[in-house]
Coordinates of N, CA, C and O in Angstrom, one line a residue:
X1 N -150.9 -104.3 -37.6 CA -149.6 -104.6 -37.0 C -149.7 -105.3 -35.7 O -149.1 -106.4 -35.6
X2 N -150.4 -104.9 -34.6 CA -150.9 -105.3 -33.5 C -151.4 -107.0 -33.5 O -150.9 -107.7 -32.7
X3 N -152.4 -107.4 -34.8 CA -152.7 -108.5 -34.8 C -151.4 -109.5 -35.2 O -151.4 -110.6 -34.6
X4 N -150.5 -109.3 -35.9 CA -149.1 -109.8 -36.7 C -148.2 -109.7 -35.2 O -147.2 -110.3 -35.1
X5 N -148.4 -109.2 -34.6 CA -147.4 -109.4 -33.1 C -147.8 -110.2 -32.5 O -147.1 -111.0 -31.9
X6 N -149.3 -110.4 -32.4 CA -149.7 -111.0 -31.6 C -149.7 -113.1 -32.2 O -149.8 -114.1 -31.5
X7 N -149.6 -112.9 -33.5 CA -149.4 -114.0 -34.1 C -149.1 -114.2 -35.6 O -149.8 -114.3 -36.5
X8 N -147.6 -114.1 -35.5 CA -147.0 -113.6 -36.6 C -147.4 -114.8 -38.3 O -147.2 -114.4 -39.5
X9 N -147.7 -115.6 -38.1 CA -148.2 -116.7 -38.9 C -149.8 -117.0 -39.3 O -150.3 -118.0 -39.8
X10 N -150.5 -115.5 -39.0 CA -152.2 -115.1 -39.4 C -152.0 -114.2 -40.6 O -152.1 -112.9 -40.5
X11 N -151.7 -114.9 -41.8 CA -151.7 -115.0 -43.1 C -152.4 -113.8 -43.3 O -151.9 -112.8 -43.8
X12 N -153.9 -114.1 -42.9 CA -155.0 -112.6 -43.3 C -154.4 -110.9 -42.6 O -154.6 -109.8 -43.0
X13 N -153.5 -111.3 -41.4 CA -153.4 -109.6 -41.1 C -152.7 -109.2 -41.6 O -152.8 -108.0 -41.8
X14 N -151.4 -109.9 -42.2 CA -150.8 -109.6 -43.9 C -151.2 -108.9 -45.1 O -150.7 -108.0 -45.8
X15 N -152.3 -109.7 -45.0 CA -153.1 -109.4 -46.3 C -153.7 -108.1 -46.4 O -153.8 -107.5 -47.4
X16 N -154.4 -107.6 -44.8 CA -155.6 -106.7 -44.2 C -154.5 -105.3 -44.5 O -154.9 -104.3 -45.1
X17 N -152.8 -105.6 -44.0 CA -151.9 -105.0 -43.6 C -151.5 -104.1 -45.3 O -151.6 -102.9 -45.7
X18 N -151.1 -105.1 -45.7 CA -151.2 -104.9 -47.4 C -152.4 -103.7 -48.1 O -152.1 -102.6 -48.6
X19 N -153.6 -104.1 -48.1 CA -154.5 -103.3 -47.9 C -154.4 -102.1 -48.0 O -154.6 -101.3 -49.0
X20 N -153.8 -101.8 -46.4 CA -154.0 -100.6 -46.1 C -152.3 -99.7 -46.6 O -152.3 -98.5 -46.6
X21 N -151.6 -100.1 -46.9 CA -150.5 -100.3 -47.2 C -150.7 -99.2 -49.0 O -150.1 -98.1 -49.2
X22 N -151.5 -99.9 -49.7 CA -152.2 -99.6 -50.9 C -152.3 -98.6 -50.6 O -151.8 -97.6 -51.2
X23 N -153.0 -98.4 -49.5 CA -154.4 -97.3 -49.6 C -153.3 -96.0 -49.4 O -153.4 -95.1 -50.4
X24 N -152.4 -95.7 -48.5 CA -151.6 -94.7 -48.6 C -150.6 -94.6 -49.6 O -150.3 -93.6 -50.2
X25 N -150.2 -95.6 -49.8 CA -149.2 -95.8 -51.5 C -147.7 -96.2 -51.4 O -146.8 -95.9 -52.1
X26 N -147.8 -97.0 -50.4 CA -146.8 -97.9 -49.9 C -146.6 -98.9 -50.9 O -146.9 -100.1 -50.6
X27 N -146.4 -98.8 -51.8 CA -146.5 -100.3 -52.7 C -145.4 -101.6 -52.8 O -145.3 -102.8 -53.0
X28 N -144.9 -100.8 -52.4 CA -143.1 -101.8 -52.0 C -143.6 -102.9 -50.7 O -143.5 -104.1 -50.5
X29 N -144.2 -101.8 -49.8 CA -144.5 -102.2 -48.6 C -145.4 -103.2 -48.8 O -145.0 -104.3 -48.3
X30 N -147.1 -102.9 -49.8 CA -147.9 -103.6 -49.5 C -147.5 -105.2 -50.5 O -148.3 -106.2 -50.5
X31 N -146.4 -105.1 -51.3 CA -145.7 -106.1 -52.3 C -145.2 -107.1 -51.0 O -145.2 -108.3 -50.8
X32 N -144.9 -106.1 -50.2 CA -143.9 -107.4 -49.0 C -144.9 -108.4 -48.6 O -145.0 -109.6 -48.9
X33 N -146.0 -107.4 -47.7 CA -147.1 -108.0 -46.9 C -148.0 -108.9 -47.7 O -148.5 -109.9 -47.2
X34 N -148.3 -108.6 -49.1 CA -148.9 -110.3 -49.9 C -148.0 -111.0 -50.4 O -148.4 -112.1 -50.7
X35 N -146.7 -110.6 -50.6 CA -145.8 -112.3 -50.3 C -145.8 -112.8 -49.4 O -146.1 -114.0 -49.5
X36 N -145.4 -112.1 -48.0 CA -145.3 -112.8 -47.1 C -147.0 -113.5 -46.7 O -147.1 -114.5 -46.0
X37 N -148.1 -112.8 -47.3 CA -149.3 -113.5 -47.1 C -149.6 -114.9 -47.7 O -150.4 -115.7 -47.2
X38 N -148.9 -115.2 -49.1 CA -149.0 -116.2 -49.9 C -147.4 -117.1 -49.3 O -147.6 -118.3 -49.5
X39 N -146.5 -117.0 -48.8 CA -145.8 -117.7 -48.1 C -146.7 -118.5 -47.0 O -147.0 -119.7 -47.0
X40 N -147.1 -117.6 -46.1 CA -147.9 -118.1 -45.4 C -149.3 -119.0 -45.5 O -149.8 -119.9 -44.7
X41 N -149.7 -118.6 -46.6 CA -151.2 -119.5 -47.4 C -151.4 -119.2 -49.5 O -152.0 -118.5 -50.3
X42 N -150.6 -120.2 -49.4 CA -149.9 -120.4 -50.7 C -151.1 -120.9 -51.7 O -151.1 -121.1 -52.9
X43 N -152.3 -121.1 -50.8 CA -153.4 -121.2 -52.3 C -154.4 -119.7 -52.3 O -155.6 -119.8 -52.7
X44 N -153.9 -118.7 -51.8 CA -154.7 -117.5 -51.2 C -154.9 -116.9 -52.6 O -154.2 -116.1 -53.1
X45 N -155.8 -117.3 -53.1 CA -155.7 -116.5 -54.9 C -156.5 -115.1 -54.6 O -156.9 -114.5 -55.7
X46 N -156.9 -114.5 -53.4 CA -156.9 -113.4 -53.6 C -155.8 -112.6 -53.3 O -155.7 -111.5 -53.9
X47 N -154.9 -113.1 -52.5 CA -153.9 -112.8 -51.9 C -152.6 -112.1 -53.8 O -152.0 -111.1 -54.0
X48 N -152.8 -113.2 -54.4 CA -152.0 -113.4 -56.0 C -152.9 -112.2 -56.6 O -152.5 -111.1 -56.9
X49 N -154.2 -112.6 -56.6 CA -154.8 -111.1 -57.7 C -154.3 -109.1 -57.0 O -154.1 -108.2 -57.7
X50 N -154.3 -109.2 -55.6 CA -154.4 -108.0 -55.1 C -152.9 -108.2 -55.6 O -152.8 -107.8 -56.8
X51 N -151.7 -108.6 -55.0 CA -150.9 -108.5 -55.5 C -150.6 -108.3 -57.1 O -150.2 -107.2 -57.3
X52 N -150.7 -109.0 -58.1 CA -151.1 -108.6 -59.6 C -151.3 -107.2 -59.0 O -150.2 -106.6 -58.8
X53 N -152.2 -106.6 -58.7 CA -152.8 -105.5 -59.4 C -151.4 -104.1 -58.6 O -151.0 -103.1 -59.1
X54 N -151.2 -104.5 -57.6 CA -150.2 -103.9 -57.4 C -149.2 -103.7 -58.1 O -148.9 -102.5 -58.3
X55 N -148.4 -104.7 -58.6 CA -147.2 -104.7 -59.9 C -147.7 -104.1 -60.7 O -147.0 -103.2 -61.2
X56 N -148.7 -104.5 -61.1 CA -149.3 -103.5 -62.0 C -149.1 -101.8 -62.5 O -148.7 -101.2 -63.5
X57 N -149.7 -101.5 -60.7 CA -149.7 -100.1 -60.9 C -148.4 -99.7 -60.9 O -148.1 -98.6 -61.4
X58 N -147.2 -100.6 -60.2 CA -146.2 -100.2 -60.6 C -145.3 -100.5 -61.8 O -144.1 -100.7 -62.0
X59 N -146.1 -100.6 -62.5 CA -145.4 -101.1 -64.2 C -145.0 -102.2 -64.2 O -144.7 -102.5 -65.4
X60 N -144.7 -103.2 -63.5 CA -143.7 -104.6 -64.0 C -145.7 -105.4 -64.2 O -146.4 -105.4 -63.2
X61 N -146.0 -105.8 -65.1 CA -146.7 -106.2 -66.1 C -146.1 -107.8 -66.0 O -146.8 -108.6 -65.5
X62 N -145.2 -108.0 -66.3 CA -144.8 -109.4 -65.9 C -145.3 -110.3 -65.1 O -145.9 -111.4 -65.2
X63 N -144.7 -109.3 -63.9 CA -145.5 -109.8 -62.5 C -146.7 -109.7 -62.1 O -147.2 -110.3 -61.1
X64 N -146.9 -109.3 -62.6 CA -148.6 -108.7 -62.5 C -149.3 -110.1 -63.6 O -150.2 -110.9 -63.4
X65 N -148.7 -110.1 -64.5 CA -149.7 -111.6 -65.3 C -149.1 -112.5 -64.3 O -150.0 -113.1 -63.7
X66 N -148.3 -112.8 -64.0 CA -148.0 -114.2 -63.0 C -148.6 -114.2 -62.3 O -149.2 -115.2 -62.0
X67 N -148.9 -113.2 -61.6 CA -149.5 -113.7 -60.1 C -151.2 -113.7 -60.7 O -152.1 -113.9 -59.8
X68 N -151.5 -113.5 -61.9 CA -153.7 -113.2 -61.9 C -153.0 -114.9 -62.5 O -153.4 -116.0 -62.0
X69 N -152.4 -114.7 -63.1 CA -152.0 -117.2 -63.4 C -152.1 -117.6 -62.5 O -152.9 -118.5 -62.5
X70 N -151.6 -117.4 -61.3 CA -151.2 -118.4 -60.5 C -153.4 -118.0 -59.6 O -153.9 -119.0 -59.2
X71 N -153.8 -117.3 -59.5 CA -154.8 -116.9 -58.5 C -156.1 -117.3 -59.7 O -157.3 -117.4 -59.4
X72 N -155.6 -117.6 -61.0 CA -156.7 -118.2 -62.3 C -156.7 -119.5 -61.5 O -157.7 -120.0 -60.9
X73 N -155.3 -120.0 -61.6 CA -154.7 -121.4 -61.5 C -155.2 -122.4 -60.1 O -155.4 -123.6 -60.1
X74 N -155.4 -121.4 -58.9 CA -156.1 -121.7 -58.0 C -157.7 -121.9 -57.7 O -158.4 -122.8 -57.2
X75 N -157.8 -120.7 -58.4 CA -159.2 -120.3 -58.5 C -159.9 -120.5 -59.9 O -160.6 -119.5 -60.0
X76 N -160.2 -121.2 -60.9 CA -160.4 -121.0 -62.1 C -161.9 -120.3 -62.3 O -162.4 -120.3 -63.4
X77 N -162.7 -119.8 -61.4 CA -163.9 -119.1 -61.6 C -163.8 -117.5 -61.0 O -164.7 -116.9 -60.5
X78 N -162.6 -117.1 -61.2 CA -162.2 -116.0 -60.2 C -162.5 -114.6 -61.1 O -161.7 -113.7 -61.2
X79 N -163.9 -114.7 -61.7 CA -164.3 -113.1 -62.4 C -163.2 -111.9 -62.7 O -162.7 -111.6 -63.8
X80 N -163.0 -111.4 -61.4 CA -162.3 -110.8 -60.7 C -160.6 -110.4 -61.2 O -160.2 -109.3 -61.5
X81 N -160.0 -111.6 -61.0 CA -158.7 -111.8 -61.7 C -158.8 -111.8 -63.4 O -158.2 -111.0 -64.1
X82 N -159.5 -112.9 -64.0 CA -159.4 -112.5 -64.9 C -160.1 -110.8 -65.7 O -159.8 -110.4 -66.8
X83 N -160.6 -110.4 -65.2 CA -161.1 -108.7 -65.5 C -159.2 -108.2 -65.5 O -158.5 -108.1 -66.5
X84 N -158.7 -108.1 -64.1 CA -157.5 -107.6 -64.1 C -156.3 -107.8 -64.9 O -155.4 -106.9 -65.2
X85 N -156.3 -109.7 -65.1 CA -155.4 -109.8 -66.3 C -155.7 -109.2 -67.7 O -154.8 -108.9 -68.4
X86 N -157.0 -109.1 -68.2 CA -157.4 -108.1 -69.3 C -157.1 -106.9 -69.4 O -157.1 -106.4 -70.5
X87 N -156.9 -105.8 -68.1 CA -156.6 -105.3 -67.8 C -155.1 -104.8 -68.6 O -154.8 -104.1 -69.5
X88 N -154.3 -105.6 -67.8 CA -153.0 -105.9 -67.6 C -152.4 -106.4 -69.5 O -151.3 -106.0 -69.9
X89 N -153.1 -107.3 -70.3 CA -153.1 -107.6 -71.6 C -153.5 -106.2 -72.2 O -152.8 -105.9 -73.1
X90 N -154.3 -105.4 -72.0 CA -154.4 -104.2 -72.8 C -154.0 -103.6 -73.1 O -154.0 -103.1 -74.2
X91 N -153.4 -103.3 -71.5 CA -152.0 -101.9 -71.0 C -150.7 -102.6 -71.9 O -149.9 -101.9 -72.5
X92 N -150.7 -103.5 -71.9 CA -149.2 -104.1 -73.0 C -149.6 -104.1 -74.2 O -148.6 -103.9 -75.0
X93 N -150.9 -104.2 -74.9 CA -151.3 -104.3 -76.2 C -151.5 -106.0 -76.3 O -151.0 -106.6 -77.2
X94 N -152.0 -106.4 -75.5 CA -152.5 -107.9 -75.7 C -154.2 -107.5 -75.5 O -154.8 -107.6 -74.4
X95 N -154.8 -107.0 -76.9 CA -156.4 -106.7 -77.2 C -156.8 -108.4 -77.2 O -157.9 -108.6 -76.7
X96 N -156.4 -109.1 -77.4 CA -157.0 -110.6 -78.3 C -157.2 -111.4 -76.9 O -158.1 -112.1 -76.5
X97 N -156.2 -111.0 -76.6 CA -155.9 -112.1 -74.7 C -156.8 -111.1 -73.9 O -157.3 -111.4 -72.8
X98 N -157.0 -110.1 -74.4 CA -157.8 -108.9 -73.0 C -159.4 -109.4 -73.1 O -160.1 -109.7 -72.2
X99 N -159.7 -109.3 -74.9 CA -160.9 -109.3 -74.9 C -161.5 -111.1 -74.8 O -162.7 -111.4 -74.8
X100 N -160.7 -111.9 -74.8 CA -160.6 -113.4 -74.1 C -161.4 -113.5 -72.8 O -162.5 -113.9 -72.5
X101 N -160.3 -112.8 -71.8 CA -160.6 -112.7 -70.8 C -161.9 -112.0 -70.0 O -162.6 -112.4 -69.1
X102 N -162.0 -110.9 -70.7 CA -163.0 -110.2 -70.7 C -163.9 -111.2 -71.0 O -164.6 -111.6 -70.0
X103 N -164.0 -111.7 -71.9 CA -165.3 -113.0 -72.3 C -165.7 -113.8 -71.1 O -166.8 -113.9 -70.6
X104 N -164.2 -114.4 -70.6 CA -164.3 -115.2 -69.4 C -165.4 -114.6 -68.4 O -166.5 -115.1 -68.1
X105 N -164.7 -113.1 -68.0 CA -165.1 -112.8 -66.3 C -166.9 -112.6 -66.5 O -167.8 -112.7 -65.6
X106 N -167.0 -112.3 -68.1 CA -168.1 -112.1 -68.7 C -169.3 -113.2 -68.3 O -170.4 -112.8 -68.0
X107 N -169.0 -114.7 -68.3 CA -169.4 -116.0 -68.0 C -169.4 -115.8 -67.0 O -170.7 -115.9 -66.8
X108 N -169.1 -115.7 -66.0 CA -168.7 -115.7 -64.6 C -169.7 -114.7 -64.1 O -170.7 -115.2 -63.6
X109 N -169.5 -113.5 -64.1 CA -170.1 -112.4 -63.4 C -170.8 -112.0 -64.8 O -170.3 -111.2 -65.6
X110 N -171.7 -112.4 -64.8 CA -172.6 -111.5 -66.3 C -173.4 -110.0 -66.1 O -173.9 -109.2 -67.0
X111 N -173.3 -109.9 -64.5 CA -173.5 -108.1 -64.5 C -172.5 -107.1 -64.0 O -172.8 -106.0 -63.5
X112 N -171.0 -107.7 -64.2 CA -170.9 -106.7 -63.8 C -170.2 -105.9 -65.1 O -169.7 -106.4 -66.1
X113 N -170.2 -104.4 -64.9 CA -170.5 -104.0 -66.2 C -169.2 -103.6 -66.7 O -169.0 -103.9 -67.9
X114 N -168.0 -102.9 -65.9 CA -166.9 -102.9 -66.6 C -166.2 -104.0 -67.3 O -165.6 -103.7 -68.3
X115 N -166.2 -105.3 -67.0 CA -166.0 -106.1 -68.2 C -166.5 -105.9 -69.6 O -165.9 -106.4 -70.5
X116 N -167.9 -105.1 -69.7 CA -168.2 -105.4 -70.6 C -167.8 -103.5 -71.4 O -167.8 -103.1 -72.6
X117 N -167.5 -102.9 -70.4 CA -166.9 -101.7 -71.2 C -165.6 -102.0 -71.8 O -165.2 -102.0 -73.0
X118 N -165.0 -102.4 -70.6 CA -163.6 -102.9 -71.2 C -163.6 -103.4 -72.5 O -163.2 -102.8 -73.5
X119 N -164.2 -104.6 -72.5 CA -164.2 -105.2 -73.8 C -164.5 -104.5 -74.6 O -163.7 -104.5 -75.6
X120 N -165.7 -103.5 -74.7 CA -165.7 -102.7 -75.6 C -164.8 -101.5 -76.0 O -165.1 -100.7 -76.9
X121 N -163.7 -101.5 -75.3 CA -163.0 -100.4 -75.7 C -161.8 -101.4 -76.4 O -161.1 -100.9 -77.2
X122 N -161.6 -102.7 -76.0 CA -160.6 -103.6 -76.7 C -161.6 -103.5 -78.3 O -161.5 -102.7 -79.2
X123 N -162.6 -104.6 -78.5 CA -162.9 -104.3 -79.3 C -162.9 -103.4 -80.5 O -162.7 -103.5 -81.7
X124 N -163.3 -102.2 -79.6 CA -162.9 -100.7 -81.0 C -161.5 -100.5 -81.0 O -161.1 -100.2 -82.1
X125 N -160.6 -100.7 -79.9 CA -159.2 -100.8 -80.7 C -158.9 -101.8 -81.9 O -158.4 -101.4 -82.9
X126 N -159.4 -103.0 -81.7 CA -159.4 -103.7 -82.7 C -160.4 -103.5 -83.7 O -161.3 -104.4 -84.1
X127 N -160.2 -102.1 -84.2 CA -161.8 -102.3 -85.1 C -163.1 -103.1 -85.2 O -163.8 -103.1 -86.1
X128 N -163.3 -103.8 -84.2 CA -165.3 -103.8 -84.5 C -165.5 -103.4 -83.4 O -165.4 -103.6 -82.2
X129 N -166.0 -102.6 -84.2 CA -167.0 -100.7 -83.6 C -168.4 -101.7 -83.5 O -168.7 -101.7 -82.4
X130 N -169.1 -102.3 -84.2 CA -170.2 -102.9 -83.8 C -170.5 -103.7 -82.2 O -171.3 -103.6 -81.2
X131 N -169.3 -104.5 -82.7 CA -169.5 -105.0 -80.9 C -169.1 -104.4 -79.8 O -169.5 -104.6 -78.7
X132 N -167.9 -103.5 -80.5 CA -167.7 -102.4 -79.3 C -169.0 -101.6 -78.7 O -169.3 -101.6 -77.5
X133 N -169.7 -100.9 -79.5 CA -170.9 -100.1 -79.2 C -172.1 -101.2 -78.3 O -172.5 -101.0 -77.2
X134 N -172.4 -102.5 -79.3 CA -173.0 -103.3 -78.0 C -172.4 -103.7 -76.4 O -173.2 -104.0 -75.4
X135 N -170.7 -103.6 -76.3 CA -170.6 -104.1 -75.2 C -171.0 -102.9 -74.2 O -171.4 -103.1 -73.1
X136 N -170.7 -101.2 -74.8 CA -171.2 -100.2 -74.3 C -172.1 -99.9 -73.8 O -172.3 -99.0 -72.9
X137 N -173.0 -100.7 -74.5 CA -174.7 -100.3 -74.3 C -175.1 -101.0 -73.6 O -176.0 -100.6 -72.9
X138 N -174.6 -102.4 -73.3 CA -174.7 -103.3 -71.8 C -173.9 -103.0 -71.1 O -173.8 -104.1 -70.5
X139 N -172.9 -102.2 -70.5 CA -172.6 -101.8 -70.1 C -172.8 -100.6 -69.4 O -172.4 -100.2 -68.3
X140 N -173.5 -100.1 -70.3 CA -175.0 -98.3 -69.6 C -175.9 -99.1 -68.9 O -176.3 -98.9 -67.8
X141 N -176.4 -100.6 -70.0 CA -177.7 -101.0 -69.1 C -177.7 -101.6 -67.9 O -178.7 -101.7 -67.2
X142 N -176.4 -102.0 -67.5 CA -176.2 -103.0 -66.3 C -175.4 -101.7 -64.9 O -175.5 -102.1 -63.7
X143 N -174.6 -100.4 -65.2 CA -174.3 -99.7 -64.5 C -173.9 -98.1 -64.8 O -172.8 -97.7 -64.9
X144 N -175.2 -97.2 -65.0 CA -175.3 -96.2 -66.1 C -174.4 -95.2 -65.4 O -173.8 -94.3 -66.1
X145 N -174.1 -95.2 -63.8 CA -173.6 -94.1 -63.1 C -171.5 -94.9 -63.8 O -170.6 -94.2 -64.4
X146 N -171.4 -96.0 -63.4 CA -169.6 -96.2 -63.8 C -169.5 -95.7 -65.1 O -168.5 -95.0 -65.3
X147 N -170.5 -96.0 -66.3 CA -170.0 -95.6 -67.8 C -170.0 -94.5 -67.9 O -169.0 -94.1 -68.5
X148 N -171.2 -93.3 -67.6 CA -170.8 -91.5 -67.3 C -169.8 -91.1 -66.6 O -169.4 -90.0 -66.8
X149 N -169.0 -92.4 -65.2 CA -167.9 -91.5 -64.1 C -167.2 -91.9 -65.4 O -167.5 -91.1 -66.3
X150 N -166.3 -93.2 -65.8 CA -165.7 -93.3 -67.0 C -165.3 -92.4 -68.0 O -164.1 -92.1 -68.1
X151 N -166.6 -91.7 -69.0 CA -166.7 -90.9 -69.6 C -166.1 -89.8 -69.5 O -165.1 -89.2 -70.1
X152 N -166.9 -89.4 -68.6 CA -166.6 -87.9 -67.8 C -164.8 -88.2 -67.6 O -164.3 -87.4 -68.4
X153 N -163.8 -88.7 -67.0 CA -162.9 -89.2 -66.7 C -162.0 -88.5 -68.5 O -161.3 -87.5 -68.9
X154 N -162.5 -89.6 -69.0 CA -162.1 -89.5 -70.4 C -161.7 -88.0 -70.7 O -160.7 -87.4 -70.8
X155 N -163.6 -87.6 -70.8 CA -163.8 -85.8 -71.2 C -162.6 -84.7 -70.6 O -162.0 -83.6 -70.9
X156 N -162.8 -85.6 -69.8 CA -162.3 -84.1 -68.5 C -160.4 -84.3 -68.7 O -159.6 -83.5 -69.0
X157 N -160.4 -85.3 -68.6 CA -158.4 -85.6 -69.1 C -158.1 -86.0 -70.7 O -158.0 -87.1 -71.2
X158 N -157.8 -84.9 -71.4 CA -158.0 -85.5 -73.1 C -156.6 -86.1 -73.3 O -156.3 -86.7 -74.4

């Protein structure tokens, strides 16, 4: 807040502001602070993905694909966003568009491993259990501690 007084047109303390905004569960709030961040720097595609993921958590899914488009649309190597629009395609029942995407972030970032769980759980929704189980198993091989917290997650909440 301090840095935004001191220069209300520094896009990033917006952004920083937003952030923290999340972190206690202000989401209304931290919705303001990355508009007003992308008003201010309107090609900010992380600015559009954190945002996405916010709508998100607040159910409008709509908004939440517009804004990982608009931060693809900026960014077209952006790992990152596309993982979240997969995300965001699953939670609606778009497996075909999730596990797409997933492919994408897959090209892009080839270790990181929840893409490749993800896909694996799109996958076995869509019946192939084959490639579901391989994207699993690279998915153990590339980060064995996220696929047991996962798991465990799973176990522990039926």
């Amino acid at each position: 807040t301090a840095a935004i007084e001191l220069n209300p047109d520094y896009a990033e303390a917006y952004y920083n502001r937003g952030k923290h905004y999340v972190k206690i569960g202000s989401l209304e709030k931290a919705i303001d602070d990355y508009t007003e961040t992308i008003r201010l720097s309107p090609d900010y595609a992380e600015a559009y993905n954190v945002r996405g993921l916010v709508y998100g958590t607040m159910g409008d899914y709509h908004k939440s694909l517009a804004d990982f488009n608009k931060a693809l649309k900026l960014k077209p190597d952006f790992a990152y966003a596309y993982v979240n629009r997969a995300i965001a395609y699953g939670t609606i029942g778009e497996y075909d568009k999730a596990i797409k995407d997933y492919t994408k972030a897959i090209k892009i970032e080839p270790n990181y491993a929840l893409s490749y769980y993800n896909r694996g759980v799109a996958f076995y929704i869509k019946g192939y259990y084959q490639k579901s189980q391989e994207d699993i198993n690279r998915a153990k091989e590339i980060n064995p501690k996220l696929v047991e917290f996962i798991e465990n997650l799973f176990h522990d909440n039926p």
